[in-house]
Short mmCIF file of C-alpha atoms in Angstrom, two decimals:
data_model
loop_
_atom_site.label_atom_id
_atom_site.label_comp_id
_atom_site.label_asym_id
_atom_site.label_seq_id
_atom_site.Cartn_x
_atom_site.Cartn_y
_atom_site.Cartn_z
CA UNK A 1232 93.49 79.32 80.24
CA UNK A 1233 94.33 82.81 81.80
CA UNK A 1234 95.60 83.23 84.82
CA UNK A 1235 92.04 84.54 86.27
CA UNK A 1236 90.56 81.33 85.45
CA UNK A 1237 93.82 79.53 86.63
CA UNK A 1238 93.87 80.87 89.76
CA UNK A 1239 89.70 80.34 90.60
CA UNK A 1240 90.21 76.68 89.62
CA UNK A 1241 93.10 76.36 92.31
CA UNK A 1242 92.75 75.53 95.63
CA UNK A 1243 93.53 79.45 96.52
CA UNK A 1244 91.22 80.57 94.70
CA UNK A 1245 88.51 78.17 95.66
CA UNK A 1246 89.07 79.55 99.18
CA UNK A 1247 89.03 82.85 98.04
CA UNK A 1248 85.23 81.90 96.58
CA UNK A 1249 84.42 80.63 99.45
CA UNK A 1250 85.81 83.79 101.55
CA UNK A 1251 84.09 86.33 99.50
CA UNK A 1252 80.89 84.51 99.41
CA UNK A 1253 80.88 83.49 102.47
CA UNK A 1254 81.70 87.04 103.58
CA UNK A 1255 78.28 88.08 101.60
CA UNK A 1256 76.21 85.63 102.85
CA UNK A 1257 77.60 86.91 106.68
CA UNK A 1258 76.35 90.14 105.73
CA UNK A 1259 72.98 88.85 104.74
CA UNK A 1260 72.55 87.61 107.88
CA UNK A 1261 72.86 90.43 109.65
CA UNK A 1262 70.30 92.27 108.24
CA UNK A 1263 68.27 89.38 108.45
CA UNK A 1264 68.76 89.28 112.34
CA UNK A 1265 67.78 92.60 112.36
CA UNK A 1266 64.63 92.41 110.68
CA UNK A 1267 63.73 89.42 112.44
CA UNK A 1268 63.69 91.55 115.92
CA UNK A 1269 61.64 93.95 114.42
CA UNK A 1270 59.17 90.98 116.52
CA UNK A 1271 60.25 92.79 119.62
CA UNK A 1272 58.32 95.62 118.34
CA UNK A 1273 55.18 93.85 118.06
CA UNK A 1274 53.06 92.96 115.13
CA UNK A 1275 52.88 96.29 113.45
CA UNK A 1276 56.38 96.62 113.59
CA UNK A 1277 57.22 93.21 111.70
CA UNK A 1278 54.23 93.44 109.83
CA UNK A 1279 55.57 96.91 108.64
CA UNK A 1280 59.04 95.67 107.94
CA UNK A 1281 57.64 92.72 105.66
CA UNK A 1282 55.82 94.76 103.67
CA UNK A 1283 58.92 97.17 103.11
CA UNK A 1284 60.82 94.25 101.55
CA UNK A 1285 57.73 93.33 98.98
CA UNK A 1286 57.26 97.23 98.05
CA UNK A 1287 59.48 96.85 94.59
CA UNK A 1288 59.01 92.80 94.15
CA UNK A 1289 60.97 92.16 91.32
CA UNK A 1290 64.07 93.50 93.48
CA UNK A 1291 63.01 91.02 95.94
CA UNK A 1292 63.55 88.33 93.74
CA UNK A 1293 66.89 89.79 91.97
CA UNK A 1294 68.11 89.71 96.01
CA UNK A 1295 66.54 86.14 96.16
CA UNK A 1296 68.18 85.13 93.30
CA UNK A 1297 71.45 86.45 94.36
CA UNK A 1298 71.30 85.00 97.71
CA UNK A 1299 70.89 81.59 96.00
CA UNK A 1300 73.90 82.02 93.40
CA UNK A 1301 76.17 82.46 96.45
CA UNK A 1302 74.75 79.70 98.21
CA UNK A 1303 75.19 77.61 95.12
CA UNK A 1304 78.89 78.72 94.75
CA UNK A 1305 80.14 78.68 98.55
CA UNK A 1306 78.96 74.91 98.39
CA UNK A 1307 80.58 73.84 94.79
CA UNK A 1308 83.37 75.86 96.09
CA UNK A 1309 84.00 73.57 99.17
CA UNK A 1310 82.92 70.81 97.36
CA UNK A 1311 85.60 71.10 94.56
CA UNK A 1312 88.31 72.34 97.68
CA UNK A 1313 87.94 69.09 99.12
CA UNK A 1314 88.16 67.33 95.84
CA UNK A 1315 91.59 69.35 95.23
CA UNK A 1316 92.73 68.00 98.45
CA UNK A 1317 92.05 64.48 98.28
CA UNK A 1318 94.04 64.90 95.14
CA UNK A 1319 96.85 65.89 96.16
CA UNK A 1320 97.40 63.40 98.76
CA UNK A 1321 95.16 60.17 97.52
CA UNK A 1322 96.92 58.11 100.38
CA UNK A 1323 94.55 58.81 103.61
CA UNK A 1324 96.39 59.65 107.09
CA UNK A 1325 96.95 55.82 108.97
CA UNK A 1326 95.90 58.42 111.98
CA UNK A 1327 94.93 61.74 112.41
CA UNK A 1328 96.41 63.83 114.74
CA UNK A 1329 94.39 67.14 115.80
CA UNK A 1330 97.22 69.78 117.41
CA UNK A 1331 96.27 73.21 116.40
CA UNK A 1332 92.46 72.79 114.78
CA UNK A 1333 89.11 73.42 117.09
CA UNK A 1334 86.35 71.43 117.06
CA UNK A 1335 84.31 74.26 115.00
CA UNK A 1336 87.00 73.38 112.10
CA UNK A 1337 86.48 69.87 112.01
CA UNK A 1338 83.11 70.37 112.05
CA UNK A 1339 82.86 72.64 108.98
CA UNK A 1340 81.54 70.09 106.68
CA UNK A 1341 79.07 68.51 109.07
CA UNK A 1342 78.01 72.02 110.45
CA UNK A 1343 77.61 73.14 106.87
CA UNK A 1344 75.67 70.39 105.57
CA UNK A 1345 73.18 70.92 108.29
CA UNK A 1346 72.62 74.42 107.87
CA UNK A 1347 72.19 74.03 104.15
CA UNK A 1348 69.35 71.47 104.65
CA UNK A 1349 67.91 74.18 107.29
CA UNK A 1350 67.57 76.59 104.38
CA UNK A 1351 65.49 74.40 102.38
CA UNK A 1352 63.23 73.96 105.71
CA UNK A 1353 63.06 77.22 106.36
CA UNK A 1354 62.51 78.31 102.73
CA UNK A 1355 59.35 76.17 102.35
CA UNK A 1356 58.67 77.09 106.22
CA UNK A 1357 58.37 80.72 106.00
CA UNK A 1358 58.98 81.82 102.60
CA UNK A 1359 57.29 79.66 100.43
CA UNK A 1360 55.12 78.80 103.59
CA UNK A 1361 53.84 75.10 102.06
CA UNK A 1362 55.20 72.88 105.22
CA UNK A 1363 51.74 74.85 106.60
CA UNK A 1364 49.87 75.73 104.20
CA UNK A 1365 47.63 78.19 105.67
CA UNK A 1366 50.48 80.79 106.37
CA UNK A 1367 50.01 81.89 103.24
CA UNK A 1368 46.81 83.47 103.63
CA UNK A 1369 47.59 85.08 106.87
CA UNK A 1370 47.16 88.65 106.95
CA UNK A 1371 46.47 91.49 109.17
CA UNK A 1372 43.80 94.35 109.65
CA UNK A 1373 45.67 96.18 106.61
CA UNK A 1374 45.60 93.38 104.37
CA UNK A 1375 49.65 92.70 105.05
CA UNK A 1376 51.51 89.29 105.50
CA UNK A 1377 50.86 88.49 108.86
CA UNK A 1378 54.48 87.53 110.06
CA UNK A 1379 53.70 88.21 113.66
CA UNK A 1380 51.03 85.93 113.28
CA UNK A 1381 53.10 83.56 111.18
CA UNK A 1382 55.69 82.96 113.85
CA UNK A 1383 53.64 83.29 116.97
CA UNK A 1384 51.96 79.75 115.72
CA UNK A 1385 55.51 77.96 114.27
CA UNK A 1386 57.34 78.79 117.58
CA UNK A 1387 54.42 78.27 120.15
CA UNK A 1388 55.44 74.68 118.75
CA UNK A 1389 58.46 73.26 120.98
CA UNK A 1390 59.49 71.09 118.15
CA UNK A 1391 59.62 73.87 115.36
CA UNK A 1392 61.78 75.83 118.26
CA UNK A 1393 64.29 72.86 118.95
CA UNK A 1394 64.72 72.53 115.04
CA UNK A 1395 65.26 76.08 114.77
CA UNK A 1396 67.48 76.59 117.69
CA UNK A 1397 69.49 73.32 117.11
CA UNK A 1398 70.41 74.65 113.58
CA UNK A 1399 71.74 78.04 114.71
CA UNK A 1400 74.00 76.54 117.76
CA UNK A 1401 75.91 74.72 113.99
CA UNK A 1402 74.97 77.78 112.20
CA UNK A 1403 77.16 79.90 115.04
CA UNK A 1404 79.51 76.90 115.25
CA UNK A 1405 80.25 77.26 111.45
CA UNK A 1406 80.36 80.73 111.40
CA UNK A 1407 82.84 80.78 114.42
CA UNK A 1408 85.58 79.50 112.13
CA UNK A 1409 84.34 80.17 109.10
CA UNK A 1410 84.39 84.31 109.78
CA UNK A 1411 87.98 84.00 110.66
CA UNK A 1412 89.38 81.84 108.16
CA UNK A 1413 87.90 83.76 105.64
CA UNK A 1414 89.63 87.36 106.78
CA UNK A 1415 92.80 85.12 106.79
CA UNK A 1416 92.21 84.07 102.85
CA UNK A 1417 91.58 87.33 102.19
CA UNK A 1418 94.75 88.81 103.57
CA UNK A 1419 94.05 89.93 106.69
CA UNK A 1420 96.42 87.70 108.75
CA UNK A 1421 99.17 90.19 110.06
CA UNK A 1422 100.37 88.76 113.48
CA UNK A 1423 99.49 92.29 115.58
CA UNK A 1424 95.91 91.21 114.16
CA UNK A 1425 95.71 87.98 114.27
CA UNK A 1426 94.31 87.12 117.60
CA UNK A 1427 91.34 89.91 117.04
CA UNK A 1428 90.58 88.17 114.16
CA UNK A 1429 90.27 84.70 116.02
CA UNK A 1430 88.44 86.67 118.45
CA UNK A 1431 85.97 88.23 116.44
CA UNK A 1432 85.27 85.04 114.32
CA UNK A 1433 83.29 83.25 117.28
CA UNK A 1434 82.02 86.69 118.76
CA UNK A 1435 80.38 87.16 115.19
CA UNK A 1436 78.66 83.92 116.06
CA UNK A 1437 77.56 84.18 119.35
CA UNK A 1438 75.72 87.62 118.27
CA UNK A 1439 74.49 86.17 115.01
CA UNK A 1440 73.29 82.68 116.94
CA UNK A 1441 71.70 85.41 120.03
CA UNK A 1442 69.87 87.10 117.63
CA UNK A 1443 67.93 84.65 115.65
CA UNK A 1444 67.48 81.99 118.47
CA UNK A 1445 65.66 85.25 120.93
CA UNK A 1446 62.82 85.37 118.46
CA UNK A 1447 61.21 81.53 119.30
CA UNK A 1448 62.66 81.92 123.10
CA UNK A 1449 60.88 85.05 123.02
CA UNK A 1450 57.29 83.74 121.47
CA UNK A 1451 57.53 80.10 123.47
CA UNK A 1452 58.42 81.74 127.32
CA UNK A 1453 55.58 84.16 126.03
CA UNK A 1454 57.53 87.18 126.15
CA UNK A 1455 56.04 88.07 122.92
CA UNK A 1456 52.44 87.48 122.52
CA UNK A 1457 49.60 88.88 120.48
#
């Protein structure tokens, strides 16, 4: 075994997985943020930006693909973390005793098993658009998606909106920690820095949560309309 493959199959380096992937995926949704205001621009604007990201499609799908490969390794990552720690100490706690962890922290498994089912909804929701079926024949005066029209119907829904906003609130709450214990795997845990990292770890959140929950707000108060 060399010591590349030692380390990854360690508990450091399964957090180090999880870091950089994480970090990736964090990045990813960014951009999809925003994209996803583009709605705040009105139809030609999001209609536009959707038909950007199909222009070379086979790059779509290498992003696609890549997008699920990190997916796919953040959660085998965690998965064999945890199994690494129940290892090591196969006698559980008589009690636990939370002193220095937050509630976002002890919620990381919970929070991140809800957002991964979310992706499968929102996969077949919007991307491979069979929860309704007639999204996918939606399109505009210049023969484009119709994403506008898409999401003006899924989040005139108050259900579709609660699912939706319920799974960002965990999305932001895993994120929160997440963020930060990731730039402490990877290093950056100097003291001077230290409390702008735990900082920035739940402000990360709140903007990332903001951003995708002000698109069904936005389409349910009527703010944006056809």
């Amino acid at each position: 075994m060399t010591p590349v493959s030692r380390l990854l199959a360690s508990s450091i380096g399964m957090k180090i997985v999880m870091a950089v992937t994480g970090g990736l995926l964090s990045l990813f949704l960014v951009a999809h943020v925003l994209g996803n205001l583009e709605i705040f621009g009105g139809a030609e604007a999001i209609n536009r930006y959707g038909a950007l990201l199909r222009i070379i499609p086979w790059m779509l799908w290498v992003v696609r693909a890549g997008l699920l490969a990190l997916i796919v390794l953040h959660i085998a990552s965690a998965g064999r973390l945890a199994r690494i720690n129940a290892a090591a100490r196969p006698q559980p706690y008589k009690k636990k005793r939370y002193r220095v962890t937050t509630w976002a922290a002890r919620a990381m498994v919970l929070s991140g098993f809800v957002v991964a089912a979310f992706v499968v909804f929102h996969i077949l929701h919007f991307t491979v658009r069979s929860v309704v079926p007639a999204y996918k024949t939606m399109e505009d005066s210049q023969g484009r998606h119709d994403i506008f029209a898409m999401l003006s119907d899924a989040f005139h829904q108050p259900g579709i909106v609660a699912v939706y906003v319920v799974s960002m609130l965990l999305l932001g709450l895993h994120l929160s920690h997440g963020v930060a214990s990731a730039l402490h795997t990877l290093g950056l845990n100097h003291p001077r820095y230290s409390p702008s990292i735990r900082f920035f770890g739940p402000l990360f959140a709140a903007l990332i949560v903001l951003g995708f929950i002000a698109v069904p707000f936005a389409v349910l108060s009527g703010t944006v309309h056809p």
